[in-house]
Coordinates of C-alpha atoms and ligand atoms in Angstrom, one line a residue:
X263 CA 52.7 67.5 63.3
X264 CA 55.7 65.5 63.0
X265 CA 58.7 66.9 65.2
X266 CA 61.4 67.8 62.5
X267 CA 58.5 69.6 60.9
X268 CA 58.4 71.9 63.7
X269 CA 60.9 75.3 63.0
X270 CA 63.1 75.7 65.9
X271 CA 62.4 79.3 66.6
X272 CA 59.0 81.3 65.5
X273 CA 59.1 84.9 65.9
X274 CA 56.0 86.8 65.3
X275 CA 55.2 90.4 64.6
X276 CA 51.8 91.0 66.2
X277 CA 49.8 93.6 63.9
X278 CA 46.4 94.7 63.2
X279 CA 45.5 95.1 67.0
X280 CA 44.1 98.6 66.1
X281 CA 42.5 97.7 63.0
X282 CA 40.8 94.8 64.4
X283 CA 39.0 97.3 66.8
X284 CA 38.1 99.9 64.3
X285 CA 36.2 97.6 62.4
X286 CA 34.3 96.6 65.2
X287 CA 33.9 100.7 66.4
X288 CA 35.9 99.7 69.4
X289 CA 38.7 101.7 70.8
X290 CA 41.9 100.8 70.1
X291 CA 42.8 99.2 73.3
X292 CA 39.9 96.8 73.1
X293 CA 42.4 95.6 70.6
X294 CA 45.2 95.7 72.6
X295 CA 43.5 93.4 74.9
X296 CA 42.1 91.4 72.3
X297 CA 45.9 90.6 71.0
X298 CA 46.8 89.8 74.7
X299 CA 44.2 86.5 74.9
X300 CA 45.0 85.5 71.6
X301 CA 49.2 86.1 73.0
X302 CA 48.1 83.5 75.7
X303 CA 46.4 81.2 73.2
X304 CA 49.4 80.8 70.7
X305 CA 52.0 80.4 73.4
X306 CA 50.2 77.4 74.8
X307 CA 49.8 76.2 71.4
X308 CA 53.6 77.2 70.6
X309 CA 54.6 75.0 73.6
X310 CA 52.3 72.0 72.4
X311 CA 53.9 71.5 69.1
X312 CA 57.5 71.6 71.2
X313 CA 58.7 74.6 69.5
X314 CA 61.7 75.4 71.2
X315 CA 62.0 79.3 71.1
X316 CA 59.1 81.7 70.8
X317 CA 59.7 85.3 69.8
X318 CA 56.7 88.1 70.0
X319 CA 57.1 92.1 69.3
X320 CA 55.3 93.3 72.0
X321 CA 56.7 97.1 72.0
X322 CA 58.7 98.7 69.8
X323 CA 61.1 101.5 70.8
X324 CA 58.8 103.6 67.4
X325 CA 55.6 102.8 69.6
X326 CA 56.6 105.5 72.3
X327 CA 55.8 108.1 69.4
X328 CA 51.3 106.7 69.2
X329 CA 48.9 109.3 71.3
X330 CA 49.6 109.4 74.7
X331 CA 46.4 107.7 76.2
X332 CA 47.2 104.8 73.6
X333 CA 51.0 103.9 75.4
X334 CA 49.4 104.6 79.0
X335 CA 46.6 101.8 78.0
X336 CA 49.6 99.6 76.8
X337 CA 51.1 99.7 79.9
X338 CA 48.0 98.9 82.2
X339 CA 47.7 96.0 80.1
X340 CA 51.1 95.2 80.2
X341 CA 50.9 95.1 84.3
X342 CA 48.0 92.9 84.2
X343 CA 49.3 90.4 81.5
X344 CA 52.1 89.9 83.3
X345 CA 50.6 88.2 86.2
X346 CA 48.3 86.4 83.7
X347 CA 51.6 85.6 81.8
X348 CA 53.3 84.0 84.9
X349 CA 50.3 81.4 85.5
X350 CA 50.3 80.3 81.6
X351 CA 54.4 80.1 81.8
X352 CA 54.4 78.4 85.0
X353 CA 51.0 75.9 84.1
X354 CA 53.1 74.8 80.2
X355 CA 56.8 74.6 81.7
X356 CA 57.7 78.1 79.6
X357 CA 60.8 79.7 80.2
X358 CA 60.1 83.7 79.8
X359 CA 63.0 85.7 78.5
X360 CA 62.7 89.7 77.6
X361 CA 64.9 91.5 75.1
X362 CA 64.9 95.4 74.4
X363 CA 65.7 98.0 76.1
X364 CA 63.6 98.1 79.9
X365 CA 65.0 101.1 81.6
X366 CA 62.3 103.4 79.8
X367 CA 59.5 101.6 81.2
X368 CA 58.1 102.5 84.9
X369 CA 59.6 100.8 88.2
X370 CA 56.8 97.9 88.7
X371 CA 56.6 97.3 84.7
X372 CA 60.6 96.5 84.9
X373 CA 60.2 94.6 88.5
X374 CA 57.3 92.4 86.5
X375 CA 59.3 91.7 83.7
X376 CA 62.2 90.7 86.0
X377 CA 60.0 88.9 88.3
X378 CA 58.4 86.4 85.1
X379 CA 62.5 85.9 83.7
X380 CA 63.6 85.0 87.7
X381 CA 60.5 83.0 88.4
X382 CA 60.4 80.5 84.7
X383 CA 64.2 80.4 84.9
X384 CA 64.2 76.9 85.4
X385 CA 61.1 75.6 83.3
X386 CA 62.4 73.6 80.5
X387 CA 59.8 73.9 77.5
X388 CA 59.8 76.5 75.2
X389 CA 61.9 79.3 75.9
X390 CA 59.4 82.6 75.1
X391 CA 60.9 86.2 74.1
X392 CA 59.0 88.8 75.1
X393 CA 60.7 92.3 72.8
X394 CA 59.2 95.1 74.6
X395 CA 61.0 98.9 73.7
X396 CA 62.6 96.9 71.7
X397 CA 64.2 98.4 68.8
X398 CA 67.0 96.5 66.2
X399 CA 69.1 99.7 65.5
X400 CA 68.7 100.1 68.7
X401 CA 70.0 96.9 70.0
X402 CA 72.9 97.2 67.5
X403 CA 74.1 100.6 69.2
X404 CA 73.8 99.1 72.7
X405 CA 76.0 96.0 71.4
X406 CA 78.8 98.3 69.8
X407 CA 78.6 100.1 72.9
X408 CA 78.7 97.5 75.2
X409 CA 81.4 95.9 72.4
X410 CA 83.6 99.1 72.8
X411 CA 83.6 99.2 77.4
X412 CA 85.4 95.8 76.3
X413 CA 87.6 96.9 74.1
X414 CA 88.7 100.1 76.5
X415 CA 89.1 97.5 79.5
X416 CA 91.2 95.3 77.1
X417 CA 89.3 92.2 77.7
X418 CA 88.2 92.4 73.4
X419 CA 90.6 93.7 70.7
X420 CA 89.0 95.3 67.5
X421 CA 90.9 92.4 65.2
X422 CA 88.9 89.9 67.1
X423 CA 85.5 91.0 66.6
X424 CA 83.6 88.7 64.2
X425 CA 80.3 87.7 63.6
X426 CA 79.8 85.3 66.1
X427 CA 81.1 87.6 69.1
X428 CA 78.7 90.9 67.7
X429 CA 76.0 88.4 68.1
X430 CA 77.1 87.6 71.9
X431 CA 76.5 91.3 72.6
X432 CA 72.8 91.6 71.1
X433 CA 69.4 91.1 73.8
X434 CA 69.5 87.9 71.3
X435 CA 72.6 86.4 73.0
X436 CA 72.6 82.3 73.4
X437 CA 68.8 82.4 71.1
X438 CA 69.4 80.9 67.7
X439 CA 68.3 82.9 65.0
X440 CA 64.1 82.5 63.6
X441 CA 63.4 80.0 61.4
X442 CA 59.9 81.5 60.5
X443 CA 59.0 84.9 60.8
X444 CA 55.2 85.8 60.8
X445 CA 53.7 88.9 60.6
X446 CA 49.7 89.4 60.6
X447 CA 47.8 92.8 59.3
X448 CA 48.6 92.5 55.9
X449 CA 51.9 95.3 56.3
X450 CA 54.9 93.3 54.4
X451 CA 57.5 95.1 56.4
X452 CA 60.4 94.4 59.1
X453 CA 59.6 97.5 61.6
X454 CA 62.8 97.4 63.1
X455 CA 62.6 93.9 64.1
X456 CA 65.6 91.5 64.2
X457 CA 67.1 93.0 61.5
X458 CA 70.3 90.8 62.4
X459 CA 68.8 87.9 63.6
X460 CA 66.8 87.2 60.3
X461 CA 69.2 87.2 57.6
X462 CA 68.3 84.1 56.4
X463 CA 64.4 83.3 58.2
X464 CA 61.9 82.2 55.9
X465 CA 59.0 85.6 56.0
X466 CA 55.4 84.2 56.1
X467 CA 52.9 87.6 55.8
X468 CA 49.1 87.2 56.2
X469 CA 46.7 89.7 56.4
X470 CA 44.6 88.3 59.1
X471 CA 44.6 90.5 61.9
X472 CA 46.7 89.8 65.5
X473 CA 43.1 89.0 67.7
X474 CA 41.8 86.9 64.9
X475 CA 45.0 84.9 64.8
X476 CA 44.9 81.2 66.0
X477 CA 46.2 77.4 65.9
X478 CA 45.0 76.6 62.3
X479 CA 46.4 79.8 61.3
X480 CA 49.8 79.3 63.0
X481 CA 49.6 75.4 61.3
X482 CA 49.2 77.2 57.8
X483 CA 52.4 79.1 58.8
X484 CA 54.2 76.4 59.3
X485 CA 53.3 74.5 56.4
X486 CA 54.1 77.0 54.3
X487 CA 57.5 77.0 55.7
X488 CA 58.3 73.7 55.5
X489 CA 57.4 73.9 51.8
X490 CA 60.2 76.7 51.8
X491 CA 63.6 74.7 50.5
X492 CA 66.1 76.8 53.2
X493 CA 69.1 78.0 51.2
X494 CA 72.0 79.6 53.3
X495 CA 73.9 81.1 50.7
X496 CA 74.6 77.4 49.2
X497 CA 73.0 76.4 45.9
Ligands
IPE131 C1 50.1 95.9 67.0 O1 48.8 96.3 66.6 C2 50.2 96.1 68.5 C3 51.3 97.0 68.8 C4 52.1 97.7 68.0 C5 51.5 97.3 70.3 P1 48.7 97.8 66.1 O2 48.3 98.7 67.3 O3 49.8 98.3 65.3 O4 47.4 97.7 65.1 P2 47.2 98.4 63.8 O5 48.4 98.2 62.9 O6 47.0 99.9 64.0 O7 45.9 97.8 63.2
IPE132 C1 55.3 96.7 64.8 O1 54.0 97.1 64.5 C2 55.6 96.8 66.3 C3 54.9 95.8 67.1 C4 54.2 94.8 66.7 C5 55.2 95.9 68.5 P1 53.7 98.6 64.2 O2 52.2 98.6 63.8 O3 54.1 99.5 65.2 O4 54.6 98.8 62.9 P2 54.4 99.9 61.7 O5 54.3 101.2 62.3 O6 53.1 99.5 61.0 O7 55.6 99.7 60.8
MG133 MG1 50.4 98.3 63.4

C-alpha cells in the first residue's frame, strides 16, 4: 500500500467481543481475551503500513455499569495485556499513549498504564492510544474544568478561548484528529467516543465481530476510505 494511501490516524471502536463468545457458548471474557490477541495483531499490522497514530476504545466510562464479574475479568486481563503490550510496543518501535480518565482504576492498573507511556516514550513509530474509562462528555467536563483553574489563576481569559486552545485541554492534546473511524459488531453508533475529535473522520462500520477482525479486513477499511472524497466544509 502506497504511503499517501495510508490515513494518518485510525481509531477503532472494538465491538462484538461478547457476541463473538456467545456464538461459540463461551463466556463472555473468552471474548475479551479473544479481542486482546487480535489488539496485538492489528497494532503490529498498524505499525507495518506506517500509520502514524493508532486509536482503540478499550474501556468506556458506560462499561463500569456491565455485571460485576464481567469489569473484574476486564481488569485481570487488562494487568496481563499490559505486560504483553510492552513487549509488542517495545519489539515495533510503538509509542503507547493513554487517554481517559485513570484515577478509577486500581493502583497497579494505573502504575501499568504509566509504566507502558514512561517506558515507549521515546519509540518513534506509530504513536498508539489506548482510551480506557474513557468517556467524551466526560473528557469535555474535565477540559472546561481544567479550562476554568486557568481562567481563575489568570493565565487564560474567557475572550481567548477558541477552538484550537479547547482542543489543547482534551486527553487528545498534540494527536491530530482520526482520519478513519472503524467500528466492528455491526452497531452504527459513536458510544461516547471522540465526539470532538471526529467532526469531520470518514465512519467505516462492519459487522464483523472485534476477535474475527484482521489485516485484510483493516485493508478493506482503508480502501474504502480512500474512495471517500474528504470534504471539510469546502465544496
Ligand atoms: C467490546 O465488546 C469490548 C468492550 C466494550 C470492553 P463487547 O463486550 O461490547 O461485545 P458485545 O457488543 O456485547 O458483543
Ligand atoms: C463501546 O462498546 C465501548 C468500547 C468498545 C470500549 P459498547 O459495546 O460498550 O457500546 P454500546 O453499549 O453497544 O453502545
Ligand atoms: Mg458491545
Amino acid at each position: 500500500m502506497n504511503k499517501e494511501e495510508v490515513p494518518r490516524h485510525i481509531a477503532v471502536i472494538l465491538d462484538g467481543n461478547g457476541r463473538w463468545a456467545k456464538q461459540r457458548s463461551l463466556p463472555r471474557h473468552f471474548g475479551h481475551m479473544q479481542g486482546c490477541k487480535t489488539v496485538e495483531k492489528i497494532v503490529e499490522a498498524v505499525a507495518r503500513l506506517h500509520v502514524s497514530y493508532f486509536t482503540i476504545y478499550g474501556f468506556s466510562t458506560e462499561n463500569w455499569n456491565r455485571p460485576k464479574e464481567e469489569v473484574n475479568a476486564l481488569m485481570r486481563l487488562f494487568r496481563y495485556y499490559m505486560k504483553r503490550l510492552l513487549v509488542v510496543a517495545q519489539k515495533n518501535n510503538v509509542k503507547v499513549l493513554a487517554i481517559g480518565e485513570k484515577s478509577r482504576f486500581s493502583a497497579d492498573i494505573i502504575e501499568g498504564v504509566e509504566r507502558l507511556e514512561k517506558q515507549t516514550k521515546d519509540n518513534t513509530g506509530l504513536t498508539f492510544i489506548l482510551a480506557i474509562n474513557y468517556g467524551s462528555r466526560d473528557e469535555i467536563v474535565r477540559a472546561v474544568k481544567k479550562m476554568n483553574q486557568d481562567i481563575q489563576v489568570g493565565s487564560l481569559s474567557l475572550d481567548e478561548i477558541n477552538e484550537e486552545n479547547f482542543s489543547q485541554y482534551l486527553d487528545t492534546k498534540e494527536i491530530p484528529d482520526p482520519d478513519l473511524l472503524i467500528r466492528t459488531g455491526g452497531e452504527i453508533r459513536l458510544s461516547n467516543y471522540l465526539l470532538w475529535q471526529c467532526a469531520y473522520t470518514e465512519f467505516y462500520f462492519c459487522d464483523i465481530y472485534w476477535p474475527d477482525f484482521n489485516q485484510e479486513e483493516l485493508i478493506k477499511a482503508i480502501k474504502y476510505y480512500n474512495k471517500r472524497e474528504r470534504r471539510f466544509g469546502n465544496v
